[in-house]
């Protein structure tokens, strides 16, 4: 059997921690799989990992890419849930997160199983967890924006997994010991001496009875900054007295600081990674990878079939804003430029429009501006080409949200993402004309101003369908399919009115939908339109009842302030790590 073996000398995957290790990528070897199982059984005793030691062993390039894609899906799931209005770290938040993990059979679900019968499956999942984390480190260490996004999502994932493992019987104590996380509890005598102070200064402890059975850890306050900022712990002499119920905060803080330093060190090793073209091709623009359904014609062939006479009605009820904009332009101008024709044509193909109906649909509009010969010579070929009937005969897939968002838009173009490419004043006017509720309009504009374009599209879907969409919006055809499920009675809409709490941070939805330049352009356009929208915003604020939940205790700050605090802390830690490396 022919096989080809590649050996990476001092691979950057391992270089920044263990320079002498080698990563060998081998194709089609049964011996490799056997050795990997032996190595796994001795390497992953715990479901949780701090990722302090890089992976070693054999891995194929295909496995390398598949593991990275799977973890990217996991992190995007965490981010989508955080931005959906769920209270982070609550029981409901964690349950919904693990429901998604179980639904898609991600490695997280298998890695935390406690079963001797499925030991091989568990250990293989833990290896995927280990390797995929380090692969994404290489992809997300390249800029401050990517590093911040990666730290936020990985930290939230780790916190959720720690809480979940604590409740399902996993050996948390063994995990702490194996990772040298020694939090020494204070003596009973000190608890007795500090009893009144602990009751007065500890969150959710209001009486002596609530002190019974509690363990407190005395740690430097710098290791519990999150709890100190929220005024949840008692401080004395530069130490914080942390109850056992908040142990997850201490461990998560250690995880965050270690990851911040590791990303800074990995960034220094990037020049050596560029020498290997195989890894460079896989990791290039990895944060912009689309990880959802491709919605090709073959997959949509068994679904809904639409005809040209249905399109105008569907555009007002079920089309996303980007496709509704294209349809409106086509109805008024009876022409679309190439980018618009390609985007809209592929969308309609995946929605269920046949080739014959597509030719009839485009011909009926274009013949109002030209004769039949010109249409057949200049436009009919491209329509057949998109359906795989001409040229290379490839079944082209429609554009995803990420691709539409990253598209460059020129004067006269009608395609692109309205939430990103349209002026906010014009966007607000269009939403109002579509009879979107004023509260939802304000939330959408706020999300747009924070560059959360896909979350804004999800909020638009929810406002127009009076239903919740936990899956998020990743593709225009997903928007269309979910809408049809609601309208056709396949999915029951949510009961009652949903209260939407917009919670955003400075990281960009799904890693980087816009580069630094486009973010600056968005900020500039926001500043230009702020003056013109102040009056309408003020009147809206006067007429709209606030949706923010009341603060349970006066010491707590908002979730947004918490995210800003964490972002600033990450920036400081990354900067210090990079400065120490330079020194």
Coordinates of C-alpha atoms in Angstrom, one line a residue:
X1 CA 0.0 0.0 0.0
X2 CA 1.4 3.4 -1.1
X3 CA 1.6 6.1 1.6
X4 CA 3.4 9.3 1.9
X5 CA 5.0 10.5 5.2
X6 CA 5.8 14.1 6.1
X7 CA 8.0 15.0 9.0
X8 CA 7.9 18.5 10.4
X9 CA 11.2 19.4 12.1
X10 CA 10.6 21.5 15.2
X11 CA 7.0 22.0 14.2
X12 CA 5.5 25.4 15.4
X13 CA 2.6 23.4 16.8
X14 CA 4.9 22.3 19.6
X15 CA 7.8 24.7 19.2
X16 CA 6.8 27.4 21.7
X17 CA 6.7 25.0 24.6
X18 CA 8.8 22.0 23.7
X19 CA 11.2 22.8 20.9
X20 CA 12.6 19.3 20.5
X21 CA 9.3 17.5 19.8
X22 CA 8.4 16.6 16.3
X23 CA 4.9 16.4 14.8
X24 CA 4.7 13.7 12.2
X25 CA 1.7 13.7 9.8
X26 CA 1.1 10.3 8.2
X27 CA -1.5 9.1 5.8
X28 CA -3.2 5.6 5.9
X29 CA -1.3 3.7 8.6
X30 CA -3.0 1.3 10.9
X31 CA 0.0 1.2 13.1
X32 CA -0.4 4.9 13.9
X33 CA -3.9 4.4 15.1
X34 CA -2.8 1.6 17.4
X35 CA 0.0 3.7 18.9
X36 CA -2.4 6.6 19.3
X37 CA -4.8 4.6 21.5
X38 CA -1.9 3.5 23.8
X39 CA -0.8 7.1 24.1
X40 CA -4.3 8.4 24.8
X41 CA -4.9 5.9 27.7
X42 CA -1.9 7.4 29.6
X43 CA -2.4 11.0 28.7
X44 CA -6.0 12.0 29.5
X45 CA -7.1 10.9 32.9
X46 CA -9.5 13.9 33.4
X47 CA -12.4 15.3 31.4
X48 CA -11.1 18.8 31.9
X49 CA -7.8 20.2 30.6
X50 CA -5.9 23.4 31.2
X51 CA -4.0 22.8 27.9
X52 CA -0.6 23.5 29.5
X53 CA 1.2 20.7 27.5
X54 CA 1.0 20.6 23.7
X55 CA -0.1 17.4 21.9
X56 CA 2.4 14.9 20.6
X57 CA 2.0 11.9 18.3
X58 CA 0.7 11.4 14.7
X59 CA -2.1 13.2 13.0
X60 CA -3.1 13.5 9.4
X61 CA -3.7 16.8 7.7
X62 CA -7.4 15.8 7.2
X63 CA -7.7 15.1 10.9
X64 CA -6.0 18.4 11.7
X65 CA -8.6 20.3 9.7
X66 CA -11.6 18.3 10.9
X67 CA -10.7 18.8 14.6
X68 CA -10.2 22.5 14.1
X69 CA -13.6 22.9 12.4
X70 CA -15.4 21.0 15.1
X71 CA -13.9 23.1 17.8
X72 CA -14.8 26.3 15.9
X73 CA -18.4 25.1 15.8
X74 CA -18.3 24.6 19.5
X75 CA -16.9 28.1 20.2
X76 CA -19.4 29.7 17.9
X77 CA -22.2 27.9 19.7
X78 CA -20.9 29.4 23.0
X79 CA -20.8 32.9 21.5
X80 CA -24.2 32.6 19.9
X81 CA -25.8 31.6 23.2
X82 CA -24.1 34.4 25.0
X83 CA -25.5 36.9 22.6
X84 CA -29.0 35.5 22.5
X85 CA -30.0 37.1 25.8
X86 CA -29.4 34.1 28.1
X87 CA -27.9 34.9 31.5
X88 CA -24.4 33.6 31.2
X89 CA -23.3 30.8 33.6
X90 CA -26.9 30.2 34.7
X91 CA -28.3 26.7 34.9
X92 CA -30.6 27.4 31.9
X93 CA -27.6 28.7 29.9
X94 CA -25.5 25.6 30.7
X95 CA -28.4 23.2 29.9
X96 CA -29.0 24.8 26.5
X97 CA -25.3 24.7 25.7
X98 CA -25.1 21.0 26.4
X99 CA -28.3 20.3 24.5
X100 CA -26.6 21.8 21.5
X101 CA -23.4 19.7 22.1
X102 CA -25.5 16.5 22.4
X103 CA -27.6 17.4 19.4
X104 CA -24.6 17.8 17.1
X105 CA -22.5 15.0 18.8
X106 CA -19.5 17.3 19.5
X107 CA -16.5 15.8 21.2
X108 CA -17.4 17.8 24.4
X109 CA -20.3 15.4 25.0
X110 CA -18.2 12.2 24.7
X111 CA -15.2 13.6 26.6
X112 CA -17.1 14.0 29.8
X113 CA -18.6 10.6 29.9
X114 CA -17.8 8.3 32.8
X115 CA -18.0 4.8 31.5
X116 CA -15.5 1.9 31.4
X117 CA -17.4 0.3 28.6
X118 CA -16.7 3.2 26.2
X119 CA -13.2 4.0 27.3
X120 CA -11.8 4.2 23.8
X121 CA -14.6 6.6 22.7
X122 CA -14.0 8.8 25.7
X123 CA -10.3 9.0 25.3
X124 CA -10.5 9.7 21.6
X125 CA -12.9 12.6 22.3
X126 CA -10.4 14.0 24.9
X127 CA -7.7 13.8 22.4
X128 CA -9.8 15.8 19.9
X129 CA -10.4 18.3 22.6
X130 CA -6.7 18.6 23.3
X131 CA -5.4 18.8 19.7
X132 CA -8.2 21.1 18.4
X133 CA -7.5 23.6 21.1
X134 CA -3.9 23.9 20.1
X135 CA -4.8 24.1 16.4
X136 CA -7.1 27.0 17.0
X137 CA -4.3 28.7 19.0
X138 CA -2.3 28.9 15.8
X139 CA -5.2 30.4 13.9
X140 CA -6.3 32.9 16.6
X141 CA -3.0 34.2 17.9
X142 CA -2.5 36.5 14.9
X143 CA -4.1 39.7 16.0
X144 CA -5.4 41.2 19.2
X145 CA -9.0 41.1 18.1
X146 CA -8.7 37.3 17.3
X147 CA -6.9 36.6 20.6
X148 CA -9.6 38.4 22.6
X149 CA -12.4 36.5 20.8
X150 CA -10.6 33.2 21.4
X151 CA -9.9 33.9 25.1
X152 CA -13.5 34.9 25.8
X153 CA -15.1 31.9 24.1
X154 CA -12.6 29.4 25.5
X155 CA -13.0 30.8 29.0
X156 CA -16.8 30.6 28.8
X157 CA -16.5 27.0 27.5
X158 CA -14.2 26.0 30.3
X159 CA -16.4 27.5 32.9
X160 CA -19.4 25.7 31.6
X161 CA -17.6 22.4 31.4
X162 CA -16.2 22.9 35.0
X163 CA -19.7 23.5 36.3
X164 CA -21.1 20.6 34.4
X165 CA -18.5 18.2 35.6
X166 CA -19.0 19.3 39.1
X167 CA -22.7 18.3 38.9
X168 CA -22.3 15.0 37.1
X169 CA -19.8 13.3 39.5
X170 CA -16.5 13.9 37.8
X171 CA -13.4 13.9 39.9
X172 CA -12.7 17.7 40.2
X173 CA -10.3 17.2 43.0
X174 CA -8.1 15.0 40.9
X175 CA -8.2 17.6 38.1
X176 CA -7.0 20.3 40.5
X177 CA -4.2 18.3 41.9
X178 CA -2.9 17.1 38.5
X179 CA -2.7 20.7 37.3
X180 CA -1.1 22.1 40.5
X181 CA -4.1 24.2 41.4
X182 CA -3.8 24.1 45.2
X183 CA -6.3 26.2 47.0
X184 CA -5.8 25.7 50.7
X185 CA -9.0 26.0 52.8
X186 CA -8.8 28.1 56.0
X187 CA -9.0 26.4 59.3
X188 CA -12.2 26.1 61.4
X189 CA -10.6 28.4 64.0
X190 CA -10.2 31.2 61.4
X191 CA -13.7 30.6 60.1
X192 CA -15.0 31.1 63.6
X193 CA -12.9 34.2 64.2
X194 CA -14.0 35.8 60.8
X195 CA -17.6 34.5 61.1
X196 CA -19.3 37.9 61.2
X197 CA -17.1 39.4 58.5
X198 CA -17.7 36.4 56.2
X199 CA -21.5 36.6 56.7
X200 CA -21.4 40.4 56.0
X201 CA -19.0 40.2 53.0
X202 CA -19.9 37.0 51.2
X203 CA -22.5 36.9 48.5
X204 CA -25.7 34.9 49.2
X205 CA -24.6 34.2 52.8
X206 CA -27.0 36.1 55.1
X207 CA -27.0 34.1 58.3
X208 CA -24.9 31.7 60.4
X209 CA -27.0 28.7 59.3
X210 CA -25.9 29.3 55.7
X211 CA -22.3 29.0 56.9
X212 CA -22.7 25.4 58.0
X213 CA -20.8 23.0 55.8
X214 CA -19.1 25.7 53.8
X215 CA -15.4 25.8 53.0
X216 CA -13.6 29.0 52.4
X217 CA -10.3 29.5 50.5
X218 CA -7.9 32.3 51.3
X219 CA -6.2 33.5 48.1
X220 CA -4.5 36.8 47.0
X221 CA -7.2 39.1 45.8
X222 CA -5.5 39.3 42.4
X223 CA -6.6 35.7 41.8
X224 CA -10.2 36.6 42.4
X225 CA -10.6 39.9 40.6
X226 CA -13.9 39.0 39.1
X227 CA -15.4 38.3 42.6
X228 CA -13.8 41.4 44.0
X229 CA -15.2 43.6 41.3
X230 CA -18.7 42.2 41.9
X231 CA -18.2 42.6 45.7
X232 CA -19.0 39.0 46.3
X233 CA -16.2 38.1 48.7
X234 CA -14.8 39.4 52.0
X235 CA -11.3 41.1 51.7
X236 CA -8.8 41.4 54.5
X237 CA -5.0 42.2 54.3
X238 CA -4.8 41.8 50.5
X239 CA -6.5 38.4 50.6
X240 CA -10.0 37.3 49.4
X241 CA -12.0 34.7 51.3
X242 CA -13.7 32.7 48.5
X243 CA -16.5 30.2 49.3
X244 CA -16.3 26.7 47.7
X245 CA -19.3 27.6 45.6
X246 CA -17.2 30.1 43.7
X247 CA -14.2 27.8 43.3
X248 CA -15.0 27.8 39.5
X249 CA -14.1 31.5 39.4
X250 CA -10.6 30.9 40.8
X251 CA -9.9 28.0 38.4
X252 CA -11.3 30.0 35.4
X253 CA -9.1 33.0 36.3
X254 CA -6.1 30.7 36.2
X255 CA -7.2 29.2 32.9
X256 CA -7.7 32.7 31.4
X257 CA -4.3 34.0 32.5
X258 CA -2.5 30.9 31.2
X259 CA -4.2 31.1 27.9
X260 CA -3.4 34.8 27.5
X261 CA 0.2 34.2 28.0
X262 CA 0.2 31.1 25.7
X263 CA -1.3 33.1 22.9
X264 CA 1.3 35.8 23.2
X265 CA 4.1 33.2 23.0
X266 CA 2.4 31.4 20.1
X267 CA 2.3 34.7 18.2
X268 CA 6.1 34.9 18.5
X269 CA 6.5 31.5 16.8
X270 CA 4.3 32.3 13.8
X271 CA 7.2 33.1 11.4
X272 CA 8.4 29.5 11.7
X273 CA 4.9 28.3 10.9
X274 CA 4.9 30.2 7.6
X275 CA 7.7 27.9 6.3
X276 CA 5.2 25.0 6.0
X277 CA 2.7 25.7 3.2
X278 CA 0.4 22.8 4.2
X279 CA -0.4 24.3 7.6
X280 CA -0.5 27.8 6.2
X281 CA -3.1 27.0 3.7
X282 CA -5.3 25.3 6.3
X283 CA -5.0 28.1 8.9
X284 CA -5.3 31.1 6.5
X285 CA -8.4 33.1 7.3
X286 CA -9.6 30.2 9.4
X287 CA -11.7 32.6 11.5
X288 CA -13.8 33.3 8.4
X289 CA -14.6 29.6 7.8
X290 CA -18.3 28.8 7.2
X291 CA -19.3 25.8 9.3
X292 CA -23.0 25.4 8.5
X293 CA -25.1 23.6 5.9
X294 CA -24.0 24.2 2.3
X295 CA -27.6 24.3 1.0
X296 CA -26.6 22.9 -2.4
X297 CA -29.3 22.0 -4.9
X298 CA -29.0 18.3 -4.2
X299 CA -29.7 18.8 -0.5
X300 CA -32.6 21.1 -1.2
X301 CA -34.1 19.1 -4.0
X302 CA -36.3 17.1 -1.7
X303 CA -37.5 20.2 0.1
X304 CA -39.8 23.1 -0.8
X305 CA -40.4 23.8 -4.5
X306 CA -41.1 27.4 -5.4
X307 CA -42.3 29.0 -8.7
X308 CA -41.7 32.5 -10.1
X309 CA -45.2 33.7 -9.1
X310 CA -44.5 32.9 -5.5
X311 CA -41.3 34.9 -5.1
X312 CA -42.8 38.3 -4.5
X313 CA -45.0 37.1 -1.7
X314 CA -42.2 34.9 -0.2
X315 CA -39.8 37.9 -0.2
X316 CA -42.1 39.9 2.1
X317 CA -42.7 36.9 4.5
X318 CA -39.7 34.6 4.5
X319 CA -36.7 36.2 2.8
X320 CA -33.8 37.6 4.8
X321 CA -33.3 41.4 4.5
X322 CA -30.4 40.9 2.0
X323 CA -32.5 38.9 -0.4
X324 CA -35.6 41.0 0.0
X325 CA -33.4 44.0 -0.9
X326 CA -32.3 42.3 -4.1
X327 CA -35.8 41.3 -5.0
X328 CA -37.1 44.9 -4.5
X329 CA -34.3 46.2 -6.7
X330 CA -35.1 43.7 -9.4
X331 CA -38.8 44.6 -9.3
X332 CA -38.1 48.4 -9.7
X333 CA -35.0 48.4 -12.0
X334 CA -35.6 45.1 -13.8
X335 CA -31.9 44.5 -13.7
X336 CA -29.2 43.4 -11.2
X337 CA -25.4 43.7 -11.6
X338 CA -23.3 40.6 -11.7
X339 CA -22.8 40.2 -7.9
X340 CA -26.5 40.6 -7.2
X341 CA -27.5 38.2 -9.9
X342 CA -25.1 35.6 -8.6
X343 CA -26.0 36.0 -4.9
X344 CA -29.8 36.1 -5.6
X345 CA -29.7 33.4 -8.2
X346 CA -27.9 30.8 -6.0
X347 CA -30.3 31.7 -3.1
X348 CA -33.3 31.0 -5.3
X349 CA -31.8 27.8 -6.6
X350 CA -31.3 26.4 -3.0
X351 CA -34.8 27.7 -2.0
X352 CA -36.3 25.3 -4.6
X353 CA -36.5 27.3 -7.9
X354 CA -35.9 24.9 -10.9
X355 CA -33.7 25.8 -13.8
X356 CA -36.6 26.3 -16.2
X357 CA -38.4 28.5 -13.7
X358 CA -35.2 30.5 -13.1
X359 CA -34.8 31.2 -16.8
X360 CA -38.4 32.3 -17.0
X361 CA -38.1 34.5 -13.9
X362 CA -35.0 36.4 -15.0
X363 CA -36.2 36.6 -18.6
X364 CA -39.5 38.2 -17.4
X365 CA -37.7 41.0 -15.7
X366 CA -34.8 41.6 -18.1
X367 CA -36.9 41.7 -21.3
X368 CA -38.3 45.0 -20.1
X369 CA -34.9 46.5 -20.7
X370 CA -33.5 44.4 -23.6
X371 CA -34.5 42.1 -26.4
X372 CA -34.5 38.3 -26.2
X373 CA -31.3 37.8 -28.2
X374 CA -29.3 40.0 -25.8
X375 CA -30.7 38.1 -22.8
X376 CA -29.8 34.7 -24.3
X377 CA -26.3 35.8 -25.3
X378 CA -25.3 37.6 -22.1
X379 CA -27.3 36.2 -19.2
X380 CA -28.9 32.8 -19.9
X381 CA -25.6 31.1 -20.0
X382 CA -24.6 32.3 -16.5
X383 CA -28.0 31.1 -15.1
X384 CA -27.5 27.6 -16.6
X385 CA -23.8 27.7 -15.4
X386 CA -25.0 28.3 -11.8
X387 CA -27.2 25.2 -12.0
X388 CA -24.2 23.1 -13.2
X389 CA -25.5 22.7 -16.7
X390 CA -22.7 24.6 -18.5
X391 CA -18.9 24.9 -18.2
X392 CA -17.4 22.7 -15.4
X393 CA -20.9 21.5 -14.5
X394 CA -20.4 22.1 -10.8
X395 CA -23.3 22.3 -8.4
X396 CA -22.5 25.7 -6.9
X397 CA -23.7 26.4 -3.4
X398 CA -25.3 29.7 -2.3
X399 CA -23.4 32.3 -0.4
X400 CA -23.3 32.1 3.4
X401 CA -23.8 35.0 5.8
X402 CA -20.0 35.3 6.3
X403 CA -19.3 35.4 2.6
X404 CA -22.0 38.1 2.0
X405 CA -20.8 40.1 4.9
X406 CA -17.2 40.1 3.7
X407 CA -18.2 41.0 0.1
X408 CA -16.9 44.3 -1.2
X409 CA -19.8 46.5 -2.3
X410 CA -19.4 49.2 -5.0
X411 CA -21.7 52.0 -6.2
X412 CA -24.9 50.8 -7.8
X413 CA -24.6 47.3 -6.2
X414 CA -27.7 45.9 -4.5
X415 CA -26.1 42.8 -2.9
X416 CA -24.3 42.6 0.4
X417 CA -25.5 42.5 4.0
X418 CA -27.9 45.4 4.8
X419 CA -26.9 45.3 8.4
X420 CA -23.3 46.0 7.5
X421 CA -23.2 47.8 4.2
X422 CA -26.3 50.1 4.6
X423 CA -26.3 53.4 6.4
X424 CA -27.9 53.0 9.9
X425 CA -30.4 55.8 9.3
X426 CA -31.6 54.1 6.1
X427 CA -31.6 50.7 7.8
X428 CA -33.8 52.1 10.6
X429 CA -36.2 53.5 8.0
X430 CA -36.5 50.3 6.2
X431 CA -37.1 48.3 9.3
X432 CA -39.9 50.7 10.4
X433 CA -41.4 50.5 6.9
X434 CA -41.5 46.7 7.3
X435 CA -43.5 47.2 10.5
X436 CA -40.8 45.8 12.8
X437 CA -41.6 46.7 16.4
X438 CA -39.8 49.8 17.6
X439 CA -38.1 48.0 20.5
X440 CA -36.8 45.4 18.1
X441 CA -35.6 48.1 15.8
X442 CA -33.6 49.7 18.6
X443 CA -32.0 46.4 19.6
X444 CA -31.1 45.6 15.9
X445 CA -29.4 49.0 15.5
X446 CA -27.5 48.5 18.7
X447 CA -26.3 45.1 17.5
X448 CA -25.3 46.6 14.2
X449 CA -23.3 49.4 15.9
X450 CA -21.4 46.6 17.7
X451 CA -20.7 44.7 14.4
X452 CA -22.9 41.8 15.4
X453 CA -24.5 41.5 12.0
X454 CA -25.7 37.9 12.2
X455 CA -27.2 38.4 15.6
X456 CA -29.0 41.5 14.3
X457 CA -30.4 39.3 11.4
X458 CA -31.5 36.7 14.0
X459 CA -33.3 39.5 16.0
X460 CA -35.0 40.6 12.7
X461 CA -36.2 37.0 12.1
X462 CA -37.5 36.8 15.7
X463 CA -39.3 40.2 15.5
X464 CA -41.0 39.3 12.2
X465 CA -42.1 35.8 13.2
X466 CA -42.8 36.3 16.9
X467 CA -40.7 33.3 17.8
X468 CA -37.3 32.4 19.3
X469 CA -34.5 31.1 17.1
X470 CA -31.9 29.4 19.3
X471 CA -29.9 28.1 16.4
X472 CA -28.9 31.6 15.2
X473 CA -28.7 32.7 11.6
X474 CA -25.7 31.5 9.6
X475 CA -27.1 31.4 6.0
X476 CA -29.8 33.2 4.0
X477 CA -31.4 29.9 3.1
X478 CA -31.5 28.9 6.8
X479 CA -33.4 32.1 7.4
X480 CA -35.9 31.1 4.6
X481 CA -36.3 27.5 5.8
X482 CA -36.9 28.4 9.4
X483 CA -39.4 31.0 8.3
X484 CA -41.3 28.4 6.2
X485 CA -41.3 26.0 9.1
X486 CA -43.1 28.6 11.2
X487 CA -45.5 29.7 8.5
X488 CA -46.4 26.1 7.5
X489 CA -47.0 25.0 11.1
X490 CA -44.0 22.6 11.3
X491 CA -42.6 24.6 14.3
X492 CA -44.8 26.2 16.9
X493 CA -44.0 29.8 17.6
X494 CA -43.0 30.9 21.1
X495 CA -45.9 31.7 23.5
X496 CA -46.1 35.2 24.8
X497 CA -43.8 38.2 24.3
X498 CA -40.1 37.6 24.4
X499 CA -38.0 40.0 26.4
X500 CA -34.7 40.5 24.6
X501 CA -31.7 41.6 26.5
X502 CA -28.9 42.7 24.1
X503 CA -25.6 41.7 25.6
X504 CA -22.6 42.5 23.4
X505 CA -18.9 43.0 23.7
X506 CA -16.2 44.4 21.5
X507 CA -15.4 41.0 19.9
X508 CA -17.0 40.5 16.5
X509 CA -19.6 37.8 16.0
X510 CA -18.1 34.6 14.6
X511 CA -14.5 35.6 15.0
X512 CA -14.1 38.3 12.4
X513 CA -16.9 39.3 10.1
X514 CA -15.0 42.5 9.5
X515 CA -11.4 43.4 9.5
X516 CA -10.0 46.3 11.5
X517 CA -10.4 48.6 8.5
X518 CA -14.1 47.7 8.1
X519 CA -14.6 48.1 11.8
X520 CA -13.2 51.6 11.6
X521 CA -15.4 52.3 8.7
X522 CA -18.5 51.2 10.6
X523 CA -17.4 53.4 13.6
X524 CA -17.0 56.3 11.3
X525 CA -20.4 55.9 9.6
X526 CA -21.9 55.5 13.1
X527 CA -20.4 58.8 14.2
X528 CA -21.7 60.5 11.1
X529 CA -25.2 59.3 11.6
X530 CA -25.3 59.8 15.4
X531 CA -26.3 63.4 15.1
X532 CA -29.2 62.8 12.7
X533 CA -30.6 60.0 14.9
X534 CA -30.3 61.6 18.3
X535 CA -33.8 63.1 18.2
X536 CA -35.5 59.8 17.1
X537 CA -33.5 57.8 19.6
X538 CA -34.4 60.2 22.4
X539 CA -38.1 60.0 21.6
X540 CA -37.9 56.2 21.4
X541 CA -36.2 56.1 24.8
X542 CA -39.0 58.2 26.3
X543 CA -41.7 56.0 24.8
X544 CA -40.1 52.6 25.2
X545 CA -40.1 50.8 28.6
X546 CA -36.7 49.7 29.6
X547 CA -36.0 45.9 29.3
X548 CA -33.1 45.7 31.6
X549 CA -33.6 43.5 34.6
X550 CA -33.4 45.1 38.0
X551 CA -30.1 44.7 39.8
X552 CA -30.3 42.2 42.6
X553 CA -27.6 43.8 44.7
X554 CA -26.1 47.3 44.5
X555 CA -22.6 46.1 44.2
X556 CA -23.0 44.2 40.9
X557 CA -22.1 45.8 37.6
X558 CA -23.8 45.0 34.3
X559 CA -22.8 42.1 32.0
X560 CA -21.5 44.6 29.5
X561 CA -19.2 46.2 32.0
X562 CA -18.0 42.7 33.0
X563 CA -17.1 42.0 29.4
X564 CA -15.3 45.3 29.0
X565 CA -13.4 44.6 32.2
X566 CA -12.4 41.1 31.0
X567 CA -11.3 42.5 27.6
X568 CA -9.1 45.1 29.2
X569 CA -7.6 42.5 31.5
X570 CA -6.8 40.3 28.6
X571 CA -5.2 43.1 26.7
X572 CA -3.0 43.9 29.7
X573 CA -2.0 40.3 30.2
X574 CA -1.2 39.7 26.5
X575 CA 0.8 42.9 26.3
X576 CA 2.8 42.0 29.4
X577 CA 3.5 38.5 28.0
X578 CA 4.7 39.8 24.7
X579 CA 6.9 42.4 26.4
X580 CA 8.5 39.8 28.6
X581 CA 9.1 37.7 25.5
X582 CA 10.8 40.6 23.7
X583 CA 12.9 41.2 26.8

